[in-house]
Short mmCIF file of C-alpha atoms in Angstrom, two decimals:
data_model
loop_
_atom_site.label_atom_id
_atom_site.label_comp_id
_atom_site.label_asym_id
_atom_site.label_seq_id
_atom_site.Cartn_x
_atom_site.Cartn_y
_atom_site.Cartn_z
CA ALA X 1 91.90 256.17 30.72
CA GLN X 2 92.99 252.91 29.37
CA SER X 3 92.19 251.56 25.81
CA VAL X 4 92.96 248.52 23.75
CA SER X 5 93.19 248.18 20.15
CA GLN X 6 93.02 244.91 18.17
CA HIS X 7 93.93 245.65 14.64
CA ASN X 8 92.61 242.48 12.84
CA HIS X 9 88.99 242.02 13.05
CA HIS X 10 88.90 238.91 11.06
CA VAL X 11 91.79 236.46 10.29
CA ILE X 12 91.40 233.28 8.03
CA LEU X 13 94.15 230.81 8.18
CA SER X 14 94.66 227.24 7.02
CA GLU X 15 95.59 224.45 9.43
CA ALA X 16 99.36 224.56 10.39
CA ALA X 17 99.75 228.17 9.41
CA SER X 18 101.41 230.34 12.12
CA LEU X 19 99.15 232.86 13.90
CA GLU X 20 99.95 236.37 15.39
CA LEU X 21 97.21 238.57 16.50
CA GLY X 22 98.12 242.31 17.31
CA CYS X 23 97.18 244.03 20.49
CA ASN X 24 98.16 247.49 21.45
CA TYR X 25 97.03 249.34 24.70
CA SER X 26 97.27 252.76 25.80
CA TYR X 27 97.96 253.54 29.52
CA GLY X 28 100.80 255.44 31.11
CA GLY X 29 101.57 253.14 34.07
CA THR X 30 102.11 249.58 34.96
CA VAL X 31 99.67 247.11 33.40
CA ASN X 32 98.35 243.65 33.68
CA LEU X 33 97.73 242.17 30.29
CA PHE X 34 95.45 239.19 29.38
CA TRP X 35 94.16 237.25 26.28
CA TYR X 36 90.83 235.52 26.42
CA VAL X 37 89.25 233.14 24.02
CA GLN X 38 85.67 232.56 23.29
CA TYR X 39 84.99 229.47 21.35
CA PRO X 40 81.52 229.22 19.46
CA GLY X 41 78.90 228.82 21.94
CA GLN X 42 81.11 228.95 24.87
CA HIS X 43 81.88 231.60 27.48
CA LEU X 44 85.19 233.63 27.85
CA GLN X 45 88.13 231.64 28.84
CA LEU X 46 91.52 232.77 29.89
CA LEU X 47 94.28 231.90 27.51
CA LEU X 48 97.13 233.60 29.16
CA LYS X 49 98.14 236.53 31.38
CA TYR X 50 101.17 238.95 32.14
CA PHE X 51 101.49 240.45 35.52
CA SER X 52 105.38 240.86 35.70
CA GLY X 53 108.56 239.12 35.08
CA ASP X 54 109.38 237.34 31.85
CA PRO X 55 107.83 239.24 29.03
CA LEU X 56 107.28 236.12 27.06
CA VAL X 57 104.22 234.42 28.51
CA LYS X 58 103.09 230.84 27.72
CA GLY X 59 99.45 230.00 27.84
CA ILE X 60 97.23 227.04 27.28
CA LYS X 61 96.99 225.13 23.93
CA GLY X 62 100.28 226.20 22.66
CA PHE X 63 99.58 230.07 22.58
CA GLU X 64 102.25 232.58 23.82
CA ALA X 65 102.33 236.17 23.96
CA GLU X 66 105.19 238.77 24.25
CA PHE X 67 104.92 241.96 26.16
CA ILE X 68 106.88 244.70 24.59
CA LYS X 69 106.63 247.56 26.94
CA SER X 70 108.29 250.15 24.45
CA LYS X 71 105.70 249.42 21.88
CA PHE X 72 102.64 249.14 24.22
CA SER X 73 101.99 245.89 22.61
CA PHE X 74 101.04 242.40 23.69
CA ASN X 75 100.64 240.26 20.54
CA LEU X 76 99.39 236.80 20.64
CA ARG X 77 101.29 233.88 18.71
CA LYS X 78 100.81 230.43 17.91
CA PRO X 79 103.20 228.52 15.53
CA SER X 80 100.79 226.10 14.09
CA VAL X 81 97.07 226.48 14.27
CA GLN X 82 94.39 223.89 14.25
CA TRP X 83 90.94 223.84 13.17
CA SER X 84 89.82 223.72 16.78
CA ASP X 85 91.46 227.22 17.33
CA THR X 86 88.65 228.82 15.52
CA ALA X 87 87.27 231.32 17.98
CA GLU X 88 87.09 235.05 18.96
CA TYR X 89 90.19 236.39 20.67
CA PHE X 90 90.04 239.38 23.11
CA CYS X 91 92.92 241.24 24.49
CA ALA X 92 92.47 243.08 27.70
CA VAL X 93 94.41 245.38 29.92
CA LYS X 94 94.08 246.48 33.57
CA GLY X 95 96.09 249.53 34.68
CA VAL X 96 97.40 248.72 38.07
CA ASN X 97 96.47 252.10 39.41
CA ALA X 98 93.31 252.41 37.48
CA GLY X 99 90.87 250.44 39.36
CA ASN X 100 90.15 246.92 38.85
CA MET X 101 88.07 246.89 35.64
CA LEU X 102 89.42 245.10 32.54
CA THR X 103 89.32 247.14 29.27
CA PHE X 104 88.89 244.94 26.17
CA GLY X 105 89.79 245.32 22.68
CA GLY X 106 87.09 244.75 20.07
CA GLY X 107 88.11 241.20 19.39
CA THR X 108 89.54 239.27 16.40
CA ARG X 109 87.56 236.62 14.90
CA LEU X 110 89.86 233.57 13.83
CA MET X 111 88.66 231.06 11.47
CA VAL X 112 90.83 228.07 10.69
CA LYS X 113 90.21 226.09 7.50
CA PRO X 114 90.86 222.37 7.70
CA ASP L 1 81.60 222.54 37.62
CA THR L 2 82.49 225.27 40.19
CA GLY L 3 82.84 228.11 37.61
CA VAL L 4 80.94 231.26 37.61
CA SER L 5 77.08 230.72 36.92
CA GLN L 6 74.66 233.24 35.70
CA ASN L 7 70.88 232.72 35.34
CA PRO L 8 68.88 233.01 33.31
CA ARG L 9 70.87 232.38 30.25
CA HIS L 10 68.38 234.01 27.93
CA LYS L 11 65.76 236.85 28.62
CA ILE L 12 63.43 238.27 26.20
CA THR L 13 61.29 241.13 27.42
CA LYS L 14 59.33 244.06 26.22
CA ARG L 15 60.33 247.63 26.30
CA GLY L 16 59.55 249.32 29.70
CA GLN L 17 59.67 246.08 31.79
CA ASN L 18 62.05 245.36 34.51
CA VAL L 19 64.55 242.60 34.43
CA THR L 20 66.85 241.02 37.02
CA PHE L 21 69.95 238.79 36.42
CA ARG L 22 71.73 236.55 38.83
CA CYS L 23 75.41 235.77 39.17
CA ASP L 24 76.95 233.13 41.42
CA PRO L 25 80.80 233.59 41.61
CA ILE L 26 83.32 230.90 42.22
CA SER L 27 82.85 230.11 45.84
CA GLU L 28 86.12 231.66 47.38
CA HIS L 29 86.18 234.67 45.11
CA ASN L 30 85.72 238.00 46.99
CA ARG L 31 85.57 240.21 43.96
CA LEU L 32 82.58 240.33 41.34
CA TYR L 33 82.31 242.11 38.25
CA TRP L 34 79.61 242.86 35.69
CA TYR L 35 80.26 243.61 31.99
CA ARG L 36 78.01 244.19 28.86
CA GLN L 37 78.91 242.90 25.57
CA THR L 38 77.25 243.88 22.37
CA LEU L 39 77.62 242.23 19.06
CA GLY L 40 81.04 242.54 17.51
CA GLN L 41 82.46 244.25 20.41
CA GLY L 42 84.59 243.38 23.53
CA PRO L 43 83.02 243.37 26.99
CA GLU L 44 82.51 246.82 28.69
CA PHE L 45 82.89 247.09 32.31
CA LEU L 46 79.88 248.01 34.18
CA THR L 47 80.56 247.72 37.96
CA TYR L 48 82.62 245.97 40.66
CA PHE L 49 82.28 244.54 44.04
CA GLN L 50 84.54 243.64 46.76
CA ASN L 51 82.73 241.43 49.15
CA GLU L 52 79.41 243.35 49.52
CA ALA L 53 80.83 246.77 48.75
CA GLN L 54 80.09 248.28 45.25
CA LEU L 55 83.50 249.94 44.70
CA GLU L 56 83.51 251.03 41.13
CA LYS L 57 80.74 251.98 38.63
CA SER L 58 81.11 252.85 34.96
CA ARG L 59 79.56 255.92 33.41
CA LEU L 60 77.75 253.39 31.23
CA LEU L 61 75.86 252.33 34.21
CA SER L 62 72.66 254.67 33.93
CA ASP L 63 70.28 255.15 36.95
CA ARG L 64 68.17 252.58 35.47
CA PHE L 65 70.70 250.00 36.29
CA SER L 66 71.32 248.84 39.98
CA ALA L 67 73.35 245.94 41.17
CA GLU L 68 73.81 244.31 44.62
CA ARG L 69 75.85 241.86 46.45
CA PRO L 70 74.04 241.66 49.81
CA LYS L 71 76.03 239.08 51.44
CA GLY L 72 79.21 239.17 49.48
CA SER L 73 78.22 235.90 47.64
CA PHE L 74 75.94 236.11 44.71
CA SER L 75 74.95 239.34 42.96
CA THR L 76 72.05 240.72 41.14
CA LEU L 77 71.95 243.11 38.32
CA GLU L 78 68.50 244.77 37.70
CA ILE L 79 67.49 247.03 34.77
CA GLN L 80 64.44 249.19 35.14
CA ARG L 81 62.30 250.38 32.31
CA THR L 82 64.24 248.46 29.71
CA GLU L 83 65.08 249.97 26.43
CA GLN L 84 65.83 248.45 23.11
CA GLY L 85 69.50 249.69 23.38
CA ASP L 86 69.92 247.50 26.58
CA SER L 87 69.78 244.37 24.29
CA ALA L 88 73.19 242.88 24.94
CA MET L 89 74.91 240.00 26.60
CA TYR L 90 75.57 240.58 30.39
CA LEU L 91 78.59 238.99 31.75
CA CYS L 92 79.59 238.33 35.21
CA ALA L 93 83.20 237.56 36.40
CA SER L 94 84.84 236.84 39.63
CA SER L 95 88.30 236.96 41.14
CA LEU L 96 90.17 236.38 44.24
CA LEU L 97 92.17 239.37 45.62
CA ALA L 98 95.68 237.98 46.01
CA PRO L 99 99.24 239.75 45.76
CA GLY L 100 100.35 240.10 42.31
CA SER L 101 97.43 237.98 40.98
CA ASP L 102 93.86 239.19 40.18
CA THR L 103 92.50 237.11 37.41
CA GLN L 104 88.89 237.53 36.35
CA TYR L 105 86.95 234.40 35.37
CA PHE L 106 83.78 234.71 33.38
CA GLY L 107 80.49 233.22 33.40
CA PRO L 108 78.43 232.13 30.57
CA GLY L 109 76.29 235.46 30.27
CA THR L 110 72.67 236.38 30.26
CA ARG L 111 71.60 237.42 26.83
CA LEU L 112 68.87 240.10 27.05
CA THR L 113 66.57 240.97 24.08
CA VAL L 114 64.20 243.83 24.42
CA LEU L 115 61.44 244.07 21.95
#
């Protein structure tokens, strides 16, 4: 079975600070990895995804994530956050040979202070 | 907006009643998924359709839950004899089966409150 762990449940940053949200997964085979974001009052939106190739993936709004296979990690980064990045962030994994369901982490709630 | 739509957005019901939710996927998407999300948690997979066939069901999906996708387009999720523990946000997602790419796009959800 696959599982996802997001270590930080709540993060508070000031504008212009750098962001890194941790995500570790557990699965023995090939994976597809995703970060979704949920802004207040809105639905889940895809930030970025990794299927194969370059392990450094760039997404929307200046976010990027790096897949480190040896560490089973897919951490999300942004060099300089804005107040509008206040949201909840979810990491998700799909084992390529484990069906088509996404397994989500518990989420990280980010608050950016203006 | 041609994204995933869900109706109703909110449903309040009394324990023991039946409820039904509808999901309309992105039009060309052949895969449709249901998830449940409770407060402070990430979404949990319930079931998945490819076209009209229900291919996967989670152990979370008790026999009070049933989902259909009769013509391979919209889907319904019915909960019979609701319990307070069913209170949650029910999310629908859709995707297009394509080589090397199968990204799920989510709808706004239906928030169920069981009194």
